[in-house]
XYZ file of C-alpha atoms in Angstrom:
205
model
C -4.374 -14.100 7.220
C -0.737 -13.913 6.224
C 0.868 -13.192 2.867
C -1.499 -13.271 -0.120
C -0.652 -12.521 -3.738
C -2.429 -9.412 -5.072
C -4.583 -11.447 -7.456
C -5.853 -13.626 -4.610
C -7.502 -10.726 -2.789
C -11.067 -10.323 -4.023
C -13.873 -7.942 -3.134
C -15.616 -10.839 -1.397
C -12.560 -11.446 0.778
C -12.373 -7.762 1.719
C -16.068 -7.840 2.588
C -15.484 -10.880 4.788
C -12.572 -9.257 6.635
C -14.628 -6.099 7.143
C -17.558 -7.978 8.704
C -16.139 -11.107 10.339
C -14.897 -10.400 13.908
C -12.729 -13.519 13.953
C -10.585 -12.164 11.093
C -7.985 -9.574 12.048
C -7.792 -6.387 9.948
C -4.349 -7.113 8.502
C -3.137 -8.097 5.037
C 0.409 -8.663 3.852
C 0.385 -8.083 0.092
C 3.744 -8.597 -1.644
C 4.594 -5.826 -4.091
C 8.172 -6.789 -5.045
C 8.438 -3.830 -7.436
C 6.336 -0.800 -8.238
C 7.674 -0.655 -11.787
C 5.760 -2.375 -14.589
C 8.864 -3.337 -16.570
C 10.521 -4.989 -13.577
C 7.342 -6.892 -12.682
C 7.342 -8.371 -16.191
C 11.003 -9.359 -15.823
C 10.099 -10.996 -12.498
C 7.316 -12.934 -14.254
C 4.764 -11.434 -11.902
C 1.300 -11.139 -13.390
C -0.018 -7.821 -12.105
C 0.569 -4.143 -12.853
C 1.487 -1.397 -10.353
C -1.840 0.298 -11.101
C -3.685 -2.882 -10.097
C -1.713 -3.000 -6.841
C -2.478 0.665 -6.156
C -6.208 0.222 -6.665
C -6.221 -2.938 -4.543
C -4.572 -1.254 -1.549
C -6.801 1.809 -1.837
C -9.952 -0.314 -2.058
C -8.868 -2.465 0.887
C -8.078 0.461 3.178
C -11.238 2.328 2.196
C -13.454 -0.673 2.918
C -11.575 -1.607 6.107
C -10.424 1.699 7.673
C -8.327 0.101 10.445
C -6.596 -2.322 8.074
C -2.823 -2.711 8.326
C -1.292 -3.431 4.924
C 2.271 -4.729 4.774
C 4.329 -5.182 1.630
C 7.455 -7.005 0.478
C 9.831 -5.126 -1.822
C 12.744 -6.720 -3.672
C 15.434 -4.154 -4.458
C 17.945 -4.341 -7.292
C 16.396 -6.962 -9.540
C 18.305 -7.092 -12.859
C 17.258 -4.208 -15.086
C 16.172 -1.959 -12.203
C 17.303 1.486 -13.338
C 17.116 4.633 -11.231
C 13.818 5.420 -12.932
C 12.441 1.964 -12.131
C 13.428 2.349 -8.492
C 11.853 5.801 -8.297
C 8.619 4.362 -9.688
C 8.624 1.841 -6.830
C 9.486 4.476 -4.248
C 6.783 6.891 -5.399
C 4.134 4.169 -5.489
C 4.900 3.027 -1.946
C 5.138 6.603 -0.686
C 1.688 7.388 -2.094
C -0.108 4.419 -0.537
C -1.449 3.891 3.024
C 0.970 1.044 3.712
C 1.702 0.298 7.381
C 5.106 -1.342 7.010
C 7.583 -2.778 4.510
C 9.812 -5.812 4.360
C 12.767 -4.716 2.224
C 14.954 -7.395 0.637
C 18.106 -6.885 -1.448
C 18.285 -8.945 -4.618
C 21.137 -11.429 -4.831
C 21.671 -13.836 -7.746
C 20.870 -17.495 -7.181
C 22.556 -20.102 -9.400
C 20.334 -21.803 -11.993
C 17.633 -19.098 -11.779
C 16.754 -17.093 -14.915
C 17.535 -13.819 -13.117
C 21.129 -14.869 -12.453
C 21.958 -14.690 -16.157
C 19.886 -11.632 -17.052
C 21.643 -8.579 -18.386
C 21.775 -5.255 -16.520
C 22.704 -6.674 -13.111
C 22.609 -3.938 -10.455
C 25.764 -3.302 -8.441
C 25.728 -4.242 -4.731
C 26.534 -0.650 -3.721
C 23.507 0.685 -5.599
C 21.312 -2.021 -4.079
C 22.492 -1.063 -0.583
C 21.749 2.598 -1.229
C 18.262 1.872 -2.518
C 17.527 -0.481 0.379
C 18.539 2.295 2.758
C 16.096 4.722 1.160
C 13.241 2.237 1.363
C 14.034 1.345 4.966
C 13.864 5.026 5.861
C 10.478 5.183 4.147
C 9.445 2.059 6.055
C 10.255 3.717 9.380
C 8.235 6.784 8.440
C 5.286 4.619 7.366
C 5.394 2.610 10.588
C 5.468 5.757 12.730
C 2.572 7.344 10.848
C 0.462 4.215 11.247
C 1.250 3.901 14.952
C 0.475 7.558 15.676
C -2.870 7.258 13.948
C -4.140 4.864 16.633
C -2.711 6.573 19.717
C -5.488 7.084 22.265
C -7.761 4.388 20.824
C -9.047 1.186 22.388
C -7.945 -2.031 20.655
C -7.828 -5.737 21.289
C -4.287 -6.780 22.244
C -2.708 -10.216 22.277
C -0.222 -10.225 25.175
C 2.717 -12.472 24.333
C 4.874 -14.524 26.684
C 7.985 -12.405 26.168
C 9.222 -9.159 27.619
C 10.994 -6.153 26.179
C 14.460 -6.084 27.740
C 14.731 -2.290 27.891
C 11.372 -1.579 29.552
C 10.569 -4.985 31.140
C 7.051 -4.639 29.736
C 5.229 -7.503 28.038
C 5.309 -7.507 24.241
C 2.198 -7.905 22.150
C 0.232 -6.972 19.058
C -3.118 -5.337 18.460
C -5.712 -6.983 16.265
C -4.460 -4.848 13.353
C -0.820 -5.783 13.922
C 0.424 -2.751 15.843
C 3.403 -3.738 18.008
C 2.743 -2.790 21.634
C 4.277 -2.880 25.087
C 1.975 -3.864 27.946
C 2.782 -2.858 31.557
C 1.234 -6.034 32.928
C 2.250 -9.078 34.907
C 2.561 -12.574 33.498
C -1.064 -13.353 34.361
C -2.080 -11.803 31.033
C 0.364 -13.819 28.922
C -1.199 -15.451 25.858
C -4.487 -13.664 26.444
C -6.421 -11.179 24.337
C -7.384 -8.099 26.353
C -8.892 -4.707 25.650
C -6.327 -1.955 26.047
C -5.960 1.781 25.542
C -3.094 2.723 23.243
C -1.509 5.325 25.444
C 1.712 6.648 23.913
C 4.602 5.905 21.625
C 7.710 4.297 23.050
C 10.263 3.848 20.299
C 8.639 1.916 17.466
C 5.805 0.586 19.618
C 2.758 1.854 21.456
C 2.254 1.381 25.179
C -1.060 -0.434 25.660
C -2.826 -0.066 29.027
C -5.214 -2.973 29.780
C -8.674 -1.856 30.883
């Protein structure tokens, strides 16, 4: 499953992911903002508290679940307090990674003519803070699975620095596989051995 809006994720869907082996334990759930006022201005029909409870329920019911989130930074009206509400919400949740996007006005959209446009320099600063948080979240999630056995999809591309095959675990951990091309495009069991940069080295068994 790829990106799903928060309201589309039901208890039945979580139950299915938890019990159906053909579904990978990964959900990308766009947040956009962790501030209630900004979500209203975005015309998004959920509250930060709903998002919080959804992520907590999902990760409690599916312990190995990787949850990714999109965050849009600098939407018109985003004050320092609004941004801090977003930051604190993300910081408090077991999110595996973020996709951070800076807001930029698009002609003919309602947001382009809203008051309280945020300056580009402030948007850059806030994006930087969230990208630092993203790196910390990614590292924490990777370290949690070091030493475990996981299914790994070995891709048909190599990492230039290490010459190892690239791949992903079933719960979307990026890995490097010291294997030859015979394993390309195959799913194998592997032991997640150690961190190498922002990826784990996965040893096929």
